[in-house]
Coordinates of N, CA, C and O in Angstrom, one line a residue:
Q198 N 53.9 94.5 125.3 CA 54.6 95.6 126.0 C 54.2 96.9 125.6 O 54.8 97.9 126.0
V199 N 53.2 97.0 124.7 CA 52.6 98.3 124.3 C 51.1 98.3 124.7 O 50.4 97.3 124.3
Q200 N 50.6 99.3 125.3 CA 49.2 99.5 125.6 C 48.7 100.7 124.9 O 49.4 101.7 124.9
L201 N 47.5 100.6 124.4 CA 46.9 101.7 123.6 C 45.5 102.0 124.2 O 44.7 101.1 124.4
V202 N 45.2 103.3 124.4 CA 43.9 103.7 124.9 C 43.4 104.8 124.0 O 44.0 105.9 123.9
E203 N 42.2 104.6 123.3 CA 41.6 105.6 122.5 C 40.7 106.5 123.3 O 40.1 106.1 124.3
S204 N 40.5 107.7 122.8 CA 39.5 108.6 123.3 C 39.1 109.6 122.3 O 39.7 109.7 121.2
G205 N 38.0 110.3 122.5 CA 37.5 111.3 121.6 C 36.3 111.0 120.8 O 35.8 111.9 120.1
G206 N 35.8 109.8 120.9 CA 34.7 109.4 120.1 C 33.4 110.0 120.7 O 33.4 110.6 121.8
G207 N 32.3 110.0 119.9 CA 31.1 110.6 120.4 C 30.1 110.7 119.2 O 30.3 110.1 118.2
L208 N 29.1 111.5 119.5 CA 28.0 111.7 118.5 C 28.2 113.1 117.9 O 28.4 114.1 118.6
V209 N 28.1 113.1 116.6 CA 28.3 114.4 115.8 C 27.4 114.4 114.6 O 27.1 113.3 114.1
Q210 N 27.0 115.5 114.2 CA 26.1 115.7 113.0 C 27.0 115.6 111.7 O 28.2 116.0 111.7
A211 N 26.4 115.2 110.7 CA 27.0 115.2 109.4 C 27.6 116.5 109.0 O 26.9 117.5 109.2
G212 N 28.8 116.5 108.5 CA 29.5 117.8 108.3 C 30.4 118.3 109.4 O 31.2 119.2 109.2
G213 N 30.2 117.7 110.6 CA 31.0 118.1 111.7 C 32.3 117.5 111.8 O 32.7 116.7 110.9
S214 N 33.0 117.7 112.9 CA 34.4 117.2 113.1 C 34.6 116.6 114.4 O 33.9 116.9 115.4
L215 N 35.5 115.6 114.5 CA 35.9 115.0 115.7 C 37.4 114.8 115.6 O 38.0 114.6 114.5
R216 N 38.1 114.8 116.8 CA 39.5 114.4 116.8 C 39.7 113.2 117.8 O 39.4 113.4 119.0
L217 N 40.1 112.1 117.3 CA 40.4 111.0 118.1 C 41.9 111.0 118.5 O 42.7 111.3 117.8
S218 N 42.1 110.5 119.7 CA 43.5 110.4 120.3 C 43.7 109.0 120.8 O 42.8 108.3 121.2
C219 N 45.0 108.6 120.7 CA 45.4 107.3 121.2 C 46.6 107.5 122.0 O 47.7 108.0 121.5
A220 N 46.6 107.1 123.3 CA 47.7 107.2 124.2 C 48.4 105.9 124.2 O 47.8 104.9 124.5
A221 N 49.7 105.9 124.0 CA 50.5 104.7 124.0 C 51.4 104.7 125.2 O 52.0 105.7 125.6
S222 N 51.6 103.5 125.8 CA 52.4 103.4 126.9 C 53.2 102.0 126.8 O 52.8 101.2 126.0
G223 N 54.2 101.9 127.6 CA 55.1 100.7 127.5 C 56.3 101.0 126.7 O 56.9 102.1 126.8
S224 N 56.7 100.0 125.8 CA 57.9 100.2 125.0 C 57.6 100.9 123.7 O 57.7 100.4 122.6
T225 N 57.2 102.2 123.9 CA 56.8 103.0 122.7 C 57.9 103.3 121.8 O 57.7 103.6 120.6
F226 N 59.2 103.3 122.3 CA 60.3 103.6 121.5 C 60.5 102.7 120.3 O 61.1 103.1 119.3
S227 N 60.0 101.5 120.4 CA 60.2 100.5 119.4 C 59.0 100.5 118.4 O 59.0 99.6 117.5
I228 N 58.0 101.3 118.5 CA 56.9 101.4 117.6 C 57.4 101.8 116.2 O 58.0 102.9 116.0
A229 N 57.0 101.0 115.2 CA 57.4 101.3 113.8 C 56.3 102.1 113.1 O 56.6 102.9 112.2
T230 N 55.0 101.7 113.3 CA 53.9 102.3 112.6 C 52.7 102.5 113.6 O 52.5 101.7 114.5
F231 N 51.9 103.5 113.4 CA 50.6 103.7 114.0 C 49.6 103.6 112.9 O 49.8 104.0 111.8
G232 N 48.4 103.1 113.3 CA 47.3 103.1 112.4 C 46.0 103.3 113.1 O 45.8 103.1 114.3
W233 N 45.0 103.7 112.3 CA 43.6 103.7 112.8 C 42.8 102.8 111.9 O 42.8 102.9 110.7
Y234 N 42.0 102.0 112.5 CA 41.1 101.1 111.8 C 39.7 101.4 112.3 O 39.5 102.0 113.4
R235 N 38.7 101.0 111.6 CA 37.3 101.2 112.0 C 36.5 100.0 111.6 O 36.8 99.3 110.6
Q236 N 35.4 99.7 112.4 CA 34.5 98.6 112.1 C 33.1 99.1 112.2 O 32.6 99.3 113.3
P237 N 32.5 99.4 111.0 CA 31.1 99.8 111.0 C 30.2 98.7 111.5 O 30.6 97.5 111.5
P238 N 29.0 99.0 111.9 CA 28.1 97.9 112.4 C 27.8 96.9 111.4 O 27.5 97.2 110.2
G239 N 28.0 95.6 111.8 CA 27.8 94.5 110.9 C 28.8 94.3 109.7 O 28.6 93.5 108.9
K240 N 29.9 95.1 109.8 CA 30.9 95.0 108.7 C 32.3 94.6 109.2 O 32.5 94.6 110.4
Q241 N 33.2 94.3 108.3 CA 34.5 93.9 108.7 C 35.4 95.2 109.0 O 35.2 96.3 108.5
R242 N 36.3 95.0 109.9 CA 37.3 96.0 110.3 C 38.1 96.4 109.1 O 38.6 95.5 108.3
E243 N 38.3 97.7 108.9 CA 39.1 98.2 107.7 C 40.1 99.2 108.2 O 39.9 100.0 109.1
L244 N 41.2 99.3 107.4 CA 42.2 100.4 107.6 C 41.7 101.7 107.2 O 41.2 101.9 106.1
V245 N 41.8 102.7 108.1 CA 41.4 104.1 107.8 C 42.6 104.9 107.4 O 42.6 105.6 106.4
A246 N 43.6 104.9 108.2 CA 44.9 105.7 108.0 C 46.0 105.0 108.7 O 45.8 104.4 109.8
G247 N 47.2 105.2 108.2 CA 48.4 104.7 108.8 C 49.5 105.7 108.7 O 49.5 106.5 107.7
I248 N 50.5 105.6 109.6 CA 51.7 106.5 109.5 C 52.9 105.7 109.9 O 52.9 105.0 110.9
S249 N 54.0 105.9 109.2 CA 55.2 105.2 109.4 C 56.1 106.0 110.3 O 55.9 107.1 110.6
S250 N 57.2 105.3 110.8 CA 58.2 106.0 111.6 C 58.9 107.2 110.9 O 59.4 108.1 111.6
S251 N 58.8 107.2 109.6 CA 59.4 108.3 108.8 C 58.4 109.4 108.6 O 58.8 110.4 108.0
G252 N 57.2 109.2 109.0 CA 56.2 110.3 108.9 C 55.3 110.2 107.7 O 54.5 111.1 107.4
I253 N 55.5 109.2 106.9 CA 54.7 109.0 105.7 C 53.3 108.4 106.0 O 53.2 107.4 106.7
A254 N 52.3 109.1 105.6 CA 50.9 108.7 105.9 C 50.2 108.1 104.7 O 50.5 108.5 103.6
N255 N 49.3 107.2 104.9 CA 48.4 106.7 103.9 C 47.0 106.7 104.4 O 46.8 106.5 105.6
Y256 N 46.0 106.7 103.5 CA 44.6 106.8 103.8 C 43.8 105.9 102.9 O 44.1 105.7 101.7
A257 N 42.7 105.4 103.5 CA 41.7 104.8 102.7 C 41.1 105.8 101.7 O 40.9 107.0 102.0
D258 N 40.7 105.3 100.5 CA 40.1 106.3 99.5 C 38.9 107.0 100.1 O 38.6 108.1 99.7
S259 N 38.1 106.3 100.9 CA 36.9 106.9 101.4 C 37.1 108.1 102.3 O 36.1 108.8 102.6
V260 N 38.3 108.2 102.9 CA 38.5 109.3 103.8 C 39.6 110.3 103.4 O 39.8 111.3 104.1
K261 N 40.2 110.1 102.2 CA 41.2 111.0 101.7 C 40.6 112.4 101.6 O 39.5 112.6 101.0
G262 N 41.3 113.4 102.0 CA 40.9 114.8 102.0 C 40.1 115.2 103.2 O 39.8 116.4 103.3
R263 N 39.6 114.3 104.0 CA 38.8 114.6 105.1 C 39.4 114.2 106.5 O 39.2 114.9 107.5
F264 N 40.2 113.2 106.5 CA 40.9 112.7 107.7 C 42.4 113.0 107.6 O 43.0 112.9 106.6
T265 N 43.0 113.2 108.8 CA 44.4 113.5 108.9 C 45.0 112.7 110.1 O 44.5 112.9 111.2
I266 N 46.0 111.9 109.9 CA 46.7 111.2 111.0 C 48.0 111.9 111.3 O 48.7 112.4 110.4
S267 N 48.3 111.9 112.6 CA 49.6 112.5 113.0 C 50.1 111.7 114.2 O 49.3 111.0 114.9
V268 N 51.3 111.9 114.5 CA 51.9 111.2 115.7 C 52.7 112.2 116.5 O 53.3 113.2 116.0
G269 N 52.6 112.1 117.8 CA 53.3 113.0 118.8 C 54.7 112.6 119.0 O 55.2 111.6 118.6
D270 N 55.4 113.5 119.7 CA 56.8 113.3 120.1 C 57.0 112.0 120.9 O 56.1 111.6 121.7
F271 N 58.1 111.3 120.6 CA 58.5 110.1 121.4 C 57.5 109.0 121.3 O 57.5 108.1 122.1
K272 N 56.6 109.1 120.2 CA 55.7 108.0 119.9 C 54.7 107.7 121.1 O 54.4 106.6 121.4
K273 N 54.4 108.8 121.8 CA 53.5 108.6 122.9 C 52.0 108.7 122.6 O 51.1 108.2 123.3
T274 N 51.7 109.4 121.5 CA 50.3 109.6 121.0 C 50.2 109.5 119.5 O 51.2 109.8 118.8
T275 N 49.0 109.2 119.0 CA 48.7 109.4 117.7 C 47.3 109.9 117.6 O 46.4 109.6 118.5
T276 N 47.0 110.8 116.7 CA 45.7 111.4 116.6 C 45.1 111.2 115.2 O 45.8 111.0 114.2
L277 N 43.8 111.2 115.1 CA 43.1 111.2 113.8 C 42.1 112.3 113.8 O 41.1 112.3 114.5
Q278 N 42.4 113.4 113.0 CA 41.5 114.5 112.8 C 40.5 114.1 111.8 O 40.9 113.8 110.6
M279 N 39.2 114.2 112.1 CA 38.1 113.8 111.1 C 37.3 115.0 110.9 O 36.6 115.5 111.8
D280 N 37.3 115.5 109.6 CA 36.5 116.6 109.2 C 35.4 116.2 108.2 O 35.6 115.2 107.5
N281 N 34.4 117.0 108.0 CA 33.3 116.7 107.1 C 32.8 115.3 107.2 O 32.7 114.6 106.2
L282 N 32.5 114.9 108.4 CA 32.0 113.6 108.7 C 30.7 113.3 108.0 O 29.8 114.1 107.8
K283 N 30.6 112.0 107.6 CA 29.4 111.5 106.9 C 28.8 110.3 107.7 O 29.5 109.7 108.5
P284 N 27.5 110.1 107.5 CA 26.9 109.0 108.3 C 27.6 107.6 108.1 O 27.7 106.8 109.0
E285 N 28.2 107.4 106.9 CA 28.9 106.2 106.6 C 30.2 106.1 107.4 O 30.9 105.0 107.4
D286 N 30.7 107.1 108.1 CA 31.8 107.1 108.9 C 31.5 106.5 110.3 O 32.4 106.2 111.1
T287 N 30.3 106.2 110.6 CA 29.9 105.7 111.9 C 30.5 104.3 112.0 O 30.4 103.4 111.2
A288 N 31.2 104.1 113.1 CA 32.0 102.9 113.4 C 32.6 102.9 114.7 O 32.7 104.0 115.4
V289 N 33.1 101.8 115.2 CA 34.0 101.8 116.3 C 35.4 101.9 115.7 O 35.8 101.2 114.8
Y290 N 36.2 102.9 116.2 CA 37.5 103.2 115.7 C 38.6 102.6 116.7 O 38.5 102.8 117.9
Y291 N 39.5 101.9 116.1 CA 40.6 101.3 116.9 C 41.9 101.8 116.5 O 42.3 102.0 115.4
C292 N 42.7 102.1 117.6 CA 44.1 102.4 117.4 C 45.0 101.2 117.3 O 44.7 100.2 118.0
N293 N 46.0 101.2 116.4 CA 46.9 100.1 116.2 C 48.3 100.6 116.2 O 48.6 101.7 115.7
A294 N 49.2 99.8 116.8 CA 50.6 100.0 116.7 C 51.4 98.8 116.4 O 51.0 97.7 117.0
E295 N 52.4 98.9 115.6 CA 53.3 97.7 115.4 C 54.6 98.0 116.0 O 55.2 99.0 115.8
S296 N 55.0 97.0 116.9 CA 56.3 97.1 117.6 C 57.0 95.8 117.5 O 56.4 94.8 118.0
R297 N 58.2 95.8 117.0 CA 59.0 94.5 116.9 C 58.1 93.4 116.2 O 58.1 92.3 116.7
S298 N 57.5 93.8 115.1 CA 56.7 92.9 114.3 C 55.4 92.3 115.0 O 54.8 91.3 114.6
V299 N 55.0 92.9 116.1 CA 53.8 92.5 116.8 C 52.8 93.7 116.8 O 53.2 94.8 117.0
N300 N 51.6 93.4 116.5 CA 50.5 94.4 116.4 C 49.8 94.4 117.7 O 49.4 93.4 118.3
Y301 N 49.6 95.7 118.2 CA 48.8 95.9 119.4 C 47.6 96.8 119.1 O 47.6 97.6 118.2
W302 N 46.6 96.6 119.9 CA 45.3 97.2 119.6 C 44.7 97.8 120.9 O 44.8 97.3 122.0
G303 N 44.0 99.0 120.7 CA 43.2 99.5 121.7 C 41.9 98.8 121.8 O 41.5 98.0 120.9
K304 N 41.0 99.2 122.7 CA 39.7 98.6 122.8 C 38.6 99.3 122.0 O 37.5 98.8 121.9
G305 N 39.0 100.4 121.4 CA 38.1 101.1 120.5 C 37.3 102.2 121.1 O 37.1 102.3 122.3
T306 N 36.9 103.2 120.3 CA 36.0 104.3 120.7 C 34.9 104.5 119.6 O 35.2 104.4 118.4
L307 N 33.7 104.7 120.0 CA 32.6 104.7 119.1 C 32.4 106.1 118.6 O 32.3 107.1 119.3
V308 N 32.3 106.2 117.2 CA 31.9 107.4 116.5 C 30.6 107.2 115.8 O 30.4 106.3 115.0
T309 N 29.6 108.1 116.2 CA 28.3 108.0 115.5 C 28.0 109.4 114.8 O 28.1 110.4 115.5
V310 N 27.8 109.3 113.5 CA 27.5 110.5 112.7 C 26.0 110.4 112.3 O 25.6 109.5 111.6
S311 N 25.3 111.4 112.7 CA 23.9 111.5 112.4 C 23.7 112.4 111.2 O 24.4 113.3 110.9
S312 N 22.6 112.1 110.5 CA 22.3 112.9 109.3 C 21.3 114.0 109.6 O 21.2 114.9 108.8

């Protein structure tokens, strides 16, 4: 009952910035947490950042100080601000939402960071 659509991916040079957005629709009132995951080429999907309904955020060690997660009013959107990007940030980024103990996923958006 929750649909997620990511946007904002693209090609950026190292040291640059991108802002990813995730639009949520359906039963968004029941969403407990939002998260951003990424899957680098040939590697396992990993958690990048998460935010709870109380507004508490957590980050992977590799992105602390560079990425910021936020959530919009009425749980309609979540964003991931990415600054000082590095080539190792290259990955498909996925939006995730937990609603009534069920996880929902977007289809992903590609971020490519060139050196």
